[in-house]
């Protein structure tokens, strides 16, 4: 049986020589030459996500992944999953009622877990180009509807390419969130993929995904190597180019959530890669209104996001603690104001930072009445 990642990777429009690598070389997950497929979440998943994954039908899980291995056995057995392909497990916060699109849905494991988290008022759409996996995914729609106690199904699976989302049946401005697990690095035309994602997101919507990144620009001769491409190494973007590319498309600045080094096990591939190293990273980026005036501000988290009553680790640089005011730049203030997180924050925006407003929020004061540096109580004294 060909592995699920092979199917998911073929989601994008690949040259034939790269497709041959998936069909003939990768017969199981153990054939991969890097640790990209072995990455586990750098941050603990919330209990609700773990419970949702445990409810996914065993056949869907089996088709999604194969071959557990000792050092991760306890983690994997707890989630009812074996070693899985991809470089992360993209499960963003606050999904209730959201419309989600999964790029490279494979057999539907993540889609079904997410469908439990969005609830009956939400909806999850998975897209994959492989007919076999689409059929497997659709086979268990009724099963999960009944398992979750929903009156009607809340999942749809489309066969198509992520470079052509509209043609596959995904409407523009229709999605609250797009997730993806290590497939964009295998698509030659990444700009088109990102443009399509941008088009189908609503204003305030989020692209939340994991992928492989390179420490330097990958030269063209490495991109032509089918093995390197199949491992994600040939198609990985230089991480700084990724930031420029998504902003050129129209997204906000990408916010890095987690990252881990990718080890190349094969000595020949190491030699080919030279001084280029690789890492997996999970980013979140938003589609903000084009004419939005961005001004910095002070935000206070209310503690209302499910599973995060005390603090919300929004990314690696922003940790919002309940009832603690935090100064943020204009773009972050806009993200919190325009996204699904708006009800969870008190946002006080300003054009220029007032020293009085900052002092009030910091609760600080200077007990000194003039440049003379006289002690308190000296004001007006003779």
GROMACS .gro file of C-alpha atoms in nm:
model
  382
    1UNK     CA    1   0.000   0.000   0.000
    2UNK     CA    2   0.140   0.340  -0.097
    3UNK     CA    3   0.160   0.575   0.198
    4UNK     CA    4  -0.078   0.861   0.265
    5UNK     CA    5   0.191   1.122   0.226
    6UNK     CA    6   0.255   1.002  -0.126
    7UNK     CA    7  -0.106   1.071  -0.210
    8UNK     CA    8  -0.115   1.404  -0.030
    9UNK     CA    9   0.209   1.517  -0.191
   10UNK     CA   10   0.063   1.447  -0.532
   11UNK     CA   11  -0.202   1.704  -0.453
   12UNK     CA   12  -0.013   1.969  -0.648
   13UNK     CA   13   0.072   1.981  -1.016
   14UNK     CA   14   0.409   1.802  -1.017
   15UNK     CA   15   0.639   1.720  -1.308
   16UNK     CA   16   0.625   1.352  -1.407
   17UNK     CA   17   0.981   1.282  -1.295
   18UNK     CA   18   0.893   1.390  -0.940
   19UNK     CA   19   0.570   1.189  -0.939
   20UNK     CA   20   0.770   0.878  -1.032
   21UNK     CA   21   0.969   0.914  -0.711
   22UNK     CA   22   0.651   0.885  -0.506
   23UNK     CA   23   0.518   0.585  -0.694
   24UNK     CA   24   0.835   0.377  -0.721
   25UNK     CA   25   1.068   0.486  -0.441
   26UNK     CA   26   0.839   0.564  -0.150
   27UNK     CA   27   0.657   0.244  -0.066
   28UNK     CA   28   0.630   0.323   0.305
   29UNK     CA   29   0.705   0.600   0.550
   30UNK     CA   30   1.031   0.431   0.642
   31UNK     CA   31   1.166   0.507   0.294
   32UNK     CA   32   1.191   0.877   0.368
   33UNK     CA   33   1.547   1.006   0.413
   34UNK     CA   34   1.478   1.293   0.654
   35UNK     CA   35   1.305   1.344   0.986
   36UNK     CA   36   1.044   1.578   0.839
   37UNK     CA   37   0.774   1.311   0.864
   38UNK     CA   38   0.860   1.243   1.227
   39UNK     CA   39   0.809   1.590   1.365
   40UNK     CA   40   0.575   1.612   1.660
   41UNK     CA   41   0.406   1.928   1.784
   42UNK     CA   42   0.650   2.156   1.967
   43UNK     CA   43   0.364   2.267   2.190
   44UNK     CA   44   0.128   2.027   2.365
   45UNK     CA   45  -0.201   1.983   2.185
   46UNK     CA   46  -0.510   2.080   2.383
   47UNK     CA   47  -0.713   1.801   2.535
   48UNK     CA   48  -1.002   1.866   2.296
   49UNK     CA   49  -0.778   1.803   1.992
   50UNK     CA   50  -0.639   1.480   2.136
   51UNK     CA   51  -0.990   1.357   2.212
   52UNK     CA   52  -1.104   1.445   1.859
   53UNK     CA   53  -0.816   1.251   1.702
   54UNK     CA   54  -0.899   0.950   1.917
   55UNK     CA   55  -1.249   0.943   1.770
   56UNK     CA   56  -1.137   0.917   1.407
   57UNK     CA   57  -1.219   0.585   1.242
   58UNK     CA   58  -0.925   0.338   1.256
   59UNK     CA   59  -0.931   0.281   0.880
   60UNK     CA   60  -0.889   0.653   0.816
   61UNK     CA   61  -0.601   0.665   1.059
   62UNK     CA   62  -0.440   0.357   0.906
   63UNK     CA   63  -0.459   0.504   0.558
   64UNK     CA   64  -0.315   0.829   0.689
   65UNK     CA   65  -0.004   0.670   0.837
   66UNK     CA   66   0.195   0.352   0.892
   67UNK     CA   67   0.483   0.222   1.104
   68UNK     CA   68   0.526   0.340   1.460
   69UNK     CA   69   0.871   0.349   1.614
   70UNK     CA   70   0.986   0.313   1.976
   71UNK     CA   71   1.095   0.664   2.073
   72UNK     CA   72   0.749   0.803   1.987
   73UNK     CA   73   0.540   0.498   2.066
   74UNK     CA   74   0.388   0.632   2.387
   75UNK     CA   75   0.283   0.955   2.219
   76UNK     CA   76   0.150   0.783   1.911
   77UNK     CA   77  -0.041   0.514   2.096
   78UNK     CA   78  -0.205   0.782   2.306
   79UNK     CA   79  -0.331   0.953   1.990
   80UNK     CA   80  -0.418   0.625   1.815
   81UNK     CA   81  -0.177   0.721   1.538
   82UNK     CA   82   0.143   0.570   1.416
   83UNK     CA   83   0.427   0.757   1.254
   84UNK     CA   84   0.268   1.016   1.030
   85UNK     CA   85   0.385   1.210   0.728
   86UNK     CA   86   0.410   1.585   0.744
   87UNK     CA   87   0.604   1.829   0.955
   88UNK     CA   88   0.347   1.932   1.210
   89UNK     CA   89  -0.009   1.885   1.325
   90UNK     CA   90  -0.189   2.209   1.243
   91UNK     CA   91  -0.467   2.256   1.497
   92UNK     CA   92  -0.533   2.627   1.560
   93UNK     CA   93  -0.735   2.761   1.851
   94UNK     CA   94  -1.101   2.862   1.867
   95UNK     CA   95  -1.254   2.653   1.590
   96UNK     CA   96  -1.617   2.635   1.699
   97UNK     CA   97  -1.844   2.735   1.410
   98UNK     CA   98  -1.557   2.793   1.165
   99UNK     CA   99  -1.537   2.694   0.800
  100UNK     CA  100  -1.201   2.522   0.743
  101UNK     CA  101  -1.019   2.407   0.428
  102UNK     CA  102  -0.747   2.140   0.453
  103UNK     CA  103  -0.494   2.149   0.167
  104UNK     CA  104  -0.371   1.795   0.106
  105UNK     CA  105  -0.633   1.616   0.315
  106UNK     CA  106  -0.518   1.262   0.228
  107UNK     CA  107  -0.753   1.007   0.382
  108UNK     CA  108  -0.924   1.274   0.590
  109UNK     CA  109  -0.780   1.217   0.937
  110UNK     CA  110  -0.719   1.582   1.017
  111UNK     CA  111  -1.046   1.683   0.852
  112UNK     CA  112  -1.250   1.455   1.074
  113UNK     CA  113  -1.068   1.567   1.389
  114UNK     CA  114  -1.126   1.928   1.292
  115UNK     CA  115  -1.491   1.857   1.211
  116UNK     CA  116  -1.540   1.751   1.573
  117UNK     CA  117  -1.378   2.074   1.691
  118UNK     CA  118  -1.580   2.307   1.466
  119UNK     CA  119  -1.905   2.144   1.581
  120UNK     CA  120  -2.238   2.125   1.400
  121UNK     CA  121  -2.235   2.493   1.309
  122UNK     CA  122  -1.897   2.467   1.141
  123UNK     CA  123  -1.779   2.288   0.828
  124UNK     CA  124  -1.454   2.126   0.708
  125UNK     CA  125  -1.356   2.079   0.344
  126UNK     CA  126  -1.064   1.859   0.241
  127UNK     CA  127  -0.902   1.874  -0.101
  128UNK     CA  128  -0.671   1.614  -0.255
  129UNK     CA  129  -0.602   1.517  -0.616
  130UNK     CA  130  -0.596   1.142  -0.549
  131UNK     CA  131  -0.923   0.967  -0.623
  132UNK     CA  132  -0.849   0.667  -0.400
  133UNK     CA  133  -0.803   0.878  -0.088
  134UNK     CA  134  -1.102   1.097  -0.167
  135UNK     CA  135  -1.313   0.781  -0.186
  136UNK     CA  136  -1.174   0.659   0.147
  137UNK     CA  137  -1.248   0.996   0.304
  138UNK     CA  138  -1.605   1.010   0.178
  139UNK     CA  139  -1.674   0.655   0.290
  140UNK     CA  140  -1.666   0.757   0.657
  141UNK     CA  141  -1.865   1.081   0.648
  142UNK     CA  142  -2.177   0.921   0.797
  143UNK     CA  143  -1.971   0.729   1.053
  144UNK     CA  144  -1.821   1.046   1.198
  145UNK     CA  145  -2.148   1.234   1.185
  146UNK     CA  146  -2.306   0.968   1.405
  147UNK     CA  147  -1.993   0.933   1.621
  148UNK     CA  148  -1.997   1.305   1.699
  149UNK     CA  149  -2.375   1.314   1.749
  150UNK     CA  150  -2.439   1.562   1.468
  151UNK     CA  151  -2.777   1.585   1.296
  152UNK     CA  152  -2.614   1.628   0.956
  153UNK     CA  153  -2.263   1.587   0.811
  154UNK     CA  154  -2.022   1.880   0.835
  155UNK     CA  155  -1.743   1.751   0.608
  156UNK     CA  156  -1.690   1.766   0.231
  157UNK     CA  157  -1.407   1.612   0.028
  158UNK     CA  158  -1.309   1.752  -0.311
  159UNK     CA  159  -1.081   1.602  -0.571
  160UNK     CA  160  -0.864   1.873  -0.723
  161UNK     CA  161  -0.548   2.081  -0.710
  162UNK     CA  162  -0.463   2.347  -0.456
  163UNK     CA  163  -0.333   2.565  -0.740
  164UNK     CA  164  -0.693   2.560  -0.873
  165UNK     CA  165  -0.918   2.584  -0.569
  166UNK     CA  166  -1.196   2.773  -0.746
  167UNK     CA  167  -1.206   2.514  -1.025
  168UNK     CA  168  -1.232   2.240  -0.760
  169UNK     CA  169  -1.543   2.403  -0.615
  170UNK     CA  170  -1.408   2.622  -0.334
  171UNK     CA  171  -1.576   2.964  -0.343
  172UNK     CA  172  -1.386   3.289  -0.299
  173UNK     CA  173  -1.414   3.457   0.043
  174UNK     CA  174  -1.572   3.145   0.191
  175UNK     CA  175  -1.322   3.008   0.446
  176UNK     CA  176  -1.239   3.120   0.798
  177UNK     CA  177  -0.925   2.907   0.824
  178UNK     CA  178  -0.699   2.712   0.588
  179UNK     CA  179  -0.470   2.443   0.728
  180UNK     CA  180  -0.199   2.239   0.557
  181UNK     CA  181   0.056   1.984   0.670
  182UNK     CA  182   0.385   1.987   0.476
  183UNK     CA  183   0.258   1.985   0.118
  184UNK     CA  184   0.326   2.336  -0.010
  185UNK     CA  185   0.702   2.266  -0.014
  186UNK     CA  186   0.631   2.001  -0.280
  187UNK     CA  187   0.445   2.234  -0.514
  188UNK     CA  188   0.653   2.403  -0.785
  189UNK     CA  189   0.424   2.708  -0.813
  190UNK     CA  190   0.399   2.819  -0.452
  191UNK     CA  191   0.291   3.171  -0.539
  192UNK     CA  192  -0.019   3.040  -0.716
  193UNK     CA  193  -0.100   2.816  -0.419
  194UNK     CA  194  -0.077   3.111  -0.181
  195UNK     CA  195  -0.281   3.334  -0.412
  196UNK     CA  196  -0.555   3.073  -0.430
  197UNK     CA  197  -0.553   3.040  -0.052
  198UNK     CA  198  -0.576   3.417  -0.017
  199UNK     CA  199  -0.871   3.433  -0.258
  200UNK     CA  200  -1.084   3.174  -0.079
  201UNK     CA  201  -1.022   3.313   0.271
  202UNK     CA  202  -1.266   3.562   0.419
  203UNK     CA  203  -1.134   3.896   0.542
  204UNK     CA  204  -0.988   3.827   0.884
  205UNK     CA  205  -0.933   3.463   0.786
  206UNK     CA  206  -0.620   3.268   0.873
  207UNK     CA  207  -0.373   3.044   0.693
  208UNK     CA  208  -0.228   2.813   0.960
  209UNK     CA  209   0.015   2.556   0.831
  210UNK     CA  210   0.332   2.356   0.874
  211UNK     CA  211   0.601   2.322   0.608
  212UNK     CA  212   0.973   2.270   0.540
  213UNK     CA  213   1.209   2.565   0.501
  214UNK     CA  214   1.569   2.603   0.386
  215UNK     CA  215   1.845   2.806   0.552
  216UNK     CA  216   1.958   2.937   0.210
  217UNK     CA  217   1.817   2.965  -0.141
  218UNK     CA  218   1.795   2.617  -0.294
  219UNK     CA  219   1.982   2.620  -0.630
  220UNK     CA  220   1.806   2.509  -0.947
  221UNK     CA  221   2.011   2.190  -0.990
  222UNK     CA  222   1.886   2.063  -0.654
  223UNK     CA  223   1.528   2.141  -0.755
  224UNK     CA  224   1.576   1.913  -1.055
  225UNK     CA  225   1.675   1.618  -0.834
  226UNK     CA  226   1.367   1.394  -0.794
  227UNK     CA  227   1.485   1.241  -0.465
  228UNK     CA  228   1.558   1.579  -0.309
  229UNK     CA  229   1.225   1.709  -0.431
  230UNK     CA  230   1.043   1.403  -0.301
  231UNK     CA  231   1.198   1.456   0.041
  232UNK     CA  232   1.081   1.818   0.042
  233UNK     CA  233   1.440   1.944   0.025
  234UNK     CA  234   1.443   2.048  -0.339
  235UNK     CA  235   1.121   2.248  -0.314
  236UNK     CA  236   1.170   2.411   0.026
  237UNK     CA  237   1.164   2.787   0.024
  238UNK     CA  238   1.441   2.994   0.178
  239UNK     CA  239   1.260   3.110   0.488
  240UNK     CA  240   1.319   3.480   0.422
  241UNK     CA  241   1.184   3.441   0.068
  242UNK     CA  242   0.874   3.281   0.216
  243UNK     CA  243   0.808   3.590   0.427
  244UNK     CA  244   0.847   3.818   0.126
  245UNK     CA  245   0.629   3.595  -0.092
  246UNK     CA  246   0.328   3.580   0.140
  247UNK     CA  247   0.339   3.956   0.193
  248UNK     CA  248   0.355   4.008  -0.184
  249UNK     CA  249   0.041   3.796  -0.219
  250UNK     CA  250  -0.134   4.015   0.038
  251UNK     CA  251  -0.110   3.828   0.367
  252UNK     CA  252   0.000   3.978   0.697
  253UNK     CA  253   0.349   3.919   0.831
  254UNK     CA  254   0.382   3.544   0.905
  255UNK     CA  255   0.393   3.466   1.276
  256UNK     CA  256   0.609   3.167   1.365
  257UNK     CA  257   0.445   2.936   1.616
  258UNK     CA  258   0.691   2.649   1.645
  259UNK     CA  259   0.995   2.504   1.467
  260UNK     CA  260   1.229   2.206   1.478
  261UNK     CA  261   1.545   2.102   1.294
  262UNK     CA  262   1.512   1.840   1.021
  263UNK     CA  263   1.782   1.575   1.019
  264UNK     CA  264   1.898   1.431   0.688
  265UNK     CA  265   1.979   1.064   0.747
  266UNK     CA  266   2.113   0.981   0.403
  267UNK     CA  267   2.482   1.072   0.358
  268UNK     CA  268   2.445   1.119  -0.017
  269UNK     CA  269   2.160   1.365   0.029
  270UNK     CA  270   2.360   1.549   0.295
  271UNK     CA  271   2.644   1.589   0.047
  272UNK     CA  272   2.410   1.717  -0.222
  273UNK     CA  273   2.253   1.970   0.013
  274UNK     CA  274   2.594   2.108   0.107
  275UNK     CA  275   2.569   2.394   0.353
  276UNK     CA  276   2.189   2.416   0.328
  277UNK     CA  277   2.010   2.302   0.641
  278UNK     CA  278   1.637   2.245   0.683
  279UNK     CA  279   1.375   2.306   0.948
  280UNK     CA  280   1.004   2.248   0.985
  281UNK     CA  281   0.802   2.545   1.094
  282UNK     CA  282   0.440   2.622   1.172
  283UNK     CA  283   0.323   2.971   1.079
  284UNK     CA  284   0.002   3.163   1.106
  285UNK     CA  285  -0.084   3.452   0.873
  286UNK     CA  286  -0.400   3.651   0.814
  287UNK     CA  287  -0.597   3.815   0.536
  288UNK     CA  288  -0.657   4.167   0.665
  289UNK     CA  289  -0.886   4.430   0.510
  290UNK     CA  290  -0.689   4.623   0.249
  291UNK     CA  291  -0.793   4.971   0.363
  292UNK     CA  292  -0.755   4.904   0.733
  293UNK     CA  293  -0.575   5.177   0.926
  294UNK     CA  294  -0.314   5.009   1.143
  295UNK     CA  295  -0.215   5.173   1.466
  296UNK     CA  296  -0.042   5.023   1.765
  297UNK     CA  297  -0.230   4.964   2.085
  298UNK     CA  298  -0.265   4.792   2.418
  299UNK     CA  299  -0.453   4.462   2.425
  300UNK     CA  300  -0.581   4.259   2.717
  301UNK     CA  301  -0.674   3.892   2.684
  302UNK     CA  302  -1.005   3.799   2.850
  303UNK     CA  303  -0.924   3.429   2.898
  304UNK     CA  304  -1.222   3.325   2.688
  305UNK     CA  305  -1.062   3.106   2.418
  306UNK     CA  306  -1.157   2.741   2.491
  307UNK     CA  307  -0.870   2.533   2.635
  308UNK     CA  308  -0.674   2.851   2.715
  309UNK     CA  309  -0.827   3.010   3.025
  310UNK     CA  310  -0.503   3.148   3.171
  311UNK     CA  311  -0.296   3.248   2.870
  312UNK     CA  312  -0.297   3.228   2.493
  313UNK     CA  313   0.036   3.158   2.322
  314UNK     CA  314  -0.050   3.322   1.994
  315UNK     CA  315   0.296   3.264   1.846
  316UNK     CA  316   0.657   3.237   1.959
  317UNK     CA  317   0.673   3.611   2.029
  318UNK     CA  318   0.329   3.686   2.171
  319UNK     CA  319   0.196   3.525   2.486
  320UNK     CA  320  -0.122   3.691   2.611
  321UNK     CA  321  -0.195   3.635   2.979
  322UNK     CA  322  -0.544   3.681   3.113
  323UNK     CA  323  -0.618   4.034   3.236
  324UNK     CA  324  -0.263   4.152   3.167
  325UNK     CA  325  -0.233   4.452   2.931
  326UNK     CA  326   0.030   4.416   2.659
  327UNK     CA  327   0.153   4.669   2.407
  328UNK     CA  328   0.145   4.542   2.044
  329UNK     CA  329   0.231   4.691   1.705
  330UNK     CA  330  -0.028   4.805   1.453
  331UNK     CA  331  -0.043   4.481   1.256
  332UNK     CA  332  -0.094   4.260   1.559
  333UNK     CA  333  -0.363   4.496   1.689
  334UNK     CA  334  -0.532   4.469   1.346
  335UNK     CA  335  -0.510   4.088   1.347
  336UNK     CA  336  -0.674   4.065   1.688
  337UNK     CA  337  -0.937   4.321   1.593
  338UNK     CA  338  -1.035   4.171   1.254
  339UNK     CA  339  -1.003   3.797   1.316
  340UNK     CA  340  -1.214   3.547   1.507
  341UNK     CA  341  -1.016   3.643   1.821
  342UNK     CA  342  -1.172   3.990   1.838
  343UNK     CA  343  -1.429   3.903   2.111
  344UNK     CA  344  -1.151   3.759   2.328
  345UNK     CA  345  -0.953   4.082   2.363
  346UNK     CA  346  -1.002   4.434   2.490
  347UNK     CA  347  -0.820   4.646   2.232
  348UNK     CA  348  -0.724   5.007   2.296
  349UNK     CA  349  -0.565   5.155   1.985
  350UNK     CA  350  -0.382   5.483   1.945
  351UNK     CA  351  -0.193   5.673   1.678
  352UNK     CA  352   0.096   5.777   1.897
  353UNK     CA  353   0.169   5.617   2.230
  354UNK     CA  354   0.063   5.842   2.515
  355UNK     CA  355   0.307   5.834   2.808
  356UNK     CA  356   0.009   5.874   3.041
  357UNK     CA  357  -0.176   5.579   2.888
  358UNK     CA  358   0.134   5.362   2.907
  359UNK     CA  359   0.197   5.466   3.267
  360UNK     CA  360  -0.163   5.382   3.357
  361UNK     CA  361  -0.136   5.035   3.204
  362UNK     CA  362   0.203   4.968   3.362
  363UNK     CA  363   0.087   5.104   3.698
  364UNK     CA  364   0.412   5.293   3.744
  365UNK     CA  365   0.499   5.635   3.878
  366UNK     CA  366   0.809   5.841   3.952
  367UNK     CA  367   0.818   6.002   4.294
  368UNK     CA  368   1.001   6.311   4.188
  369UNK     CA  369   0.857   6.655   4.122
  370UNK     CA  370   1.121   6.830   3.912
  371UNK     CA  371   1.461   6.814   3.751
  372UNK     CA  372   1.612   6.904   4.085
  373UNK     CA  373   1.552   6.549   4.200
  374UNK     CA  374   1.407   6.656   4.537
  375UNK     CA  375   1.246   6.389   4.745
  376UNK     CA  376   0.868   6.345   4.759
  377UNK     CA  377   0.696   6.609   4.967
  378UNK     CA  378   0.928   6.881   4.843
  379UNK     CA  379   0.680   7.033   4.596
  380UNK     CA  380   0.589   7.385   4.706
  381UNK     CA  381   0.823   7.374   5.001
  382UNK     CA  382   1.040   7.673   5.076
   0.00000   0.00000   0.00000
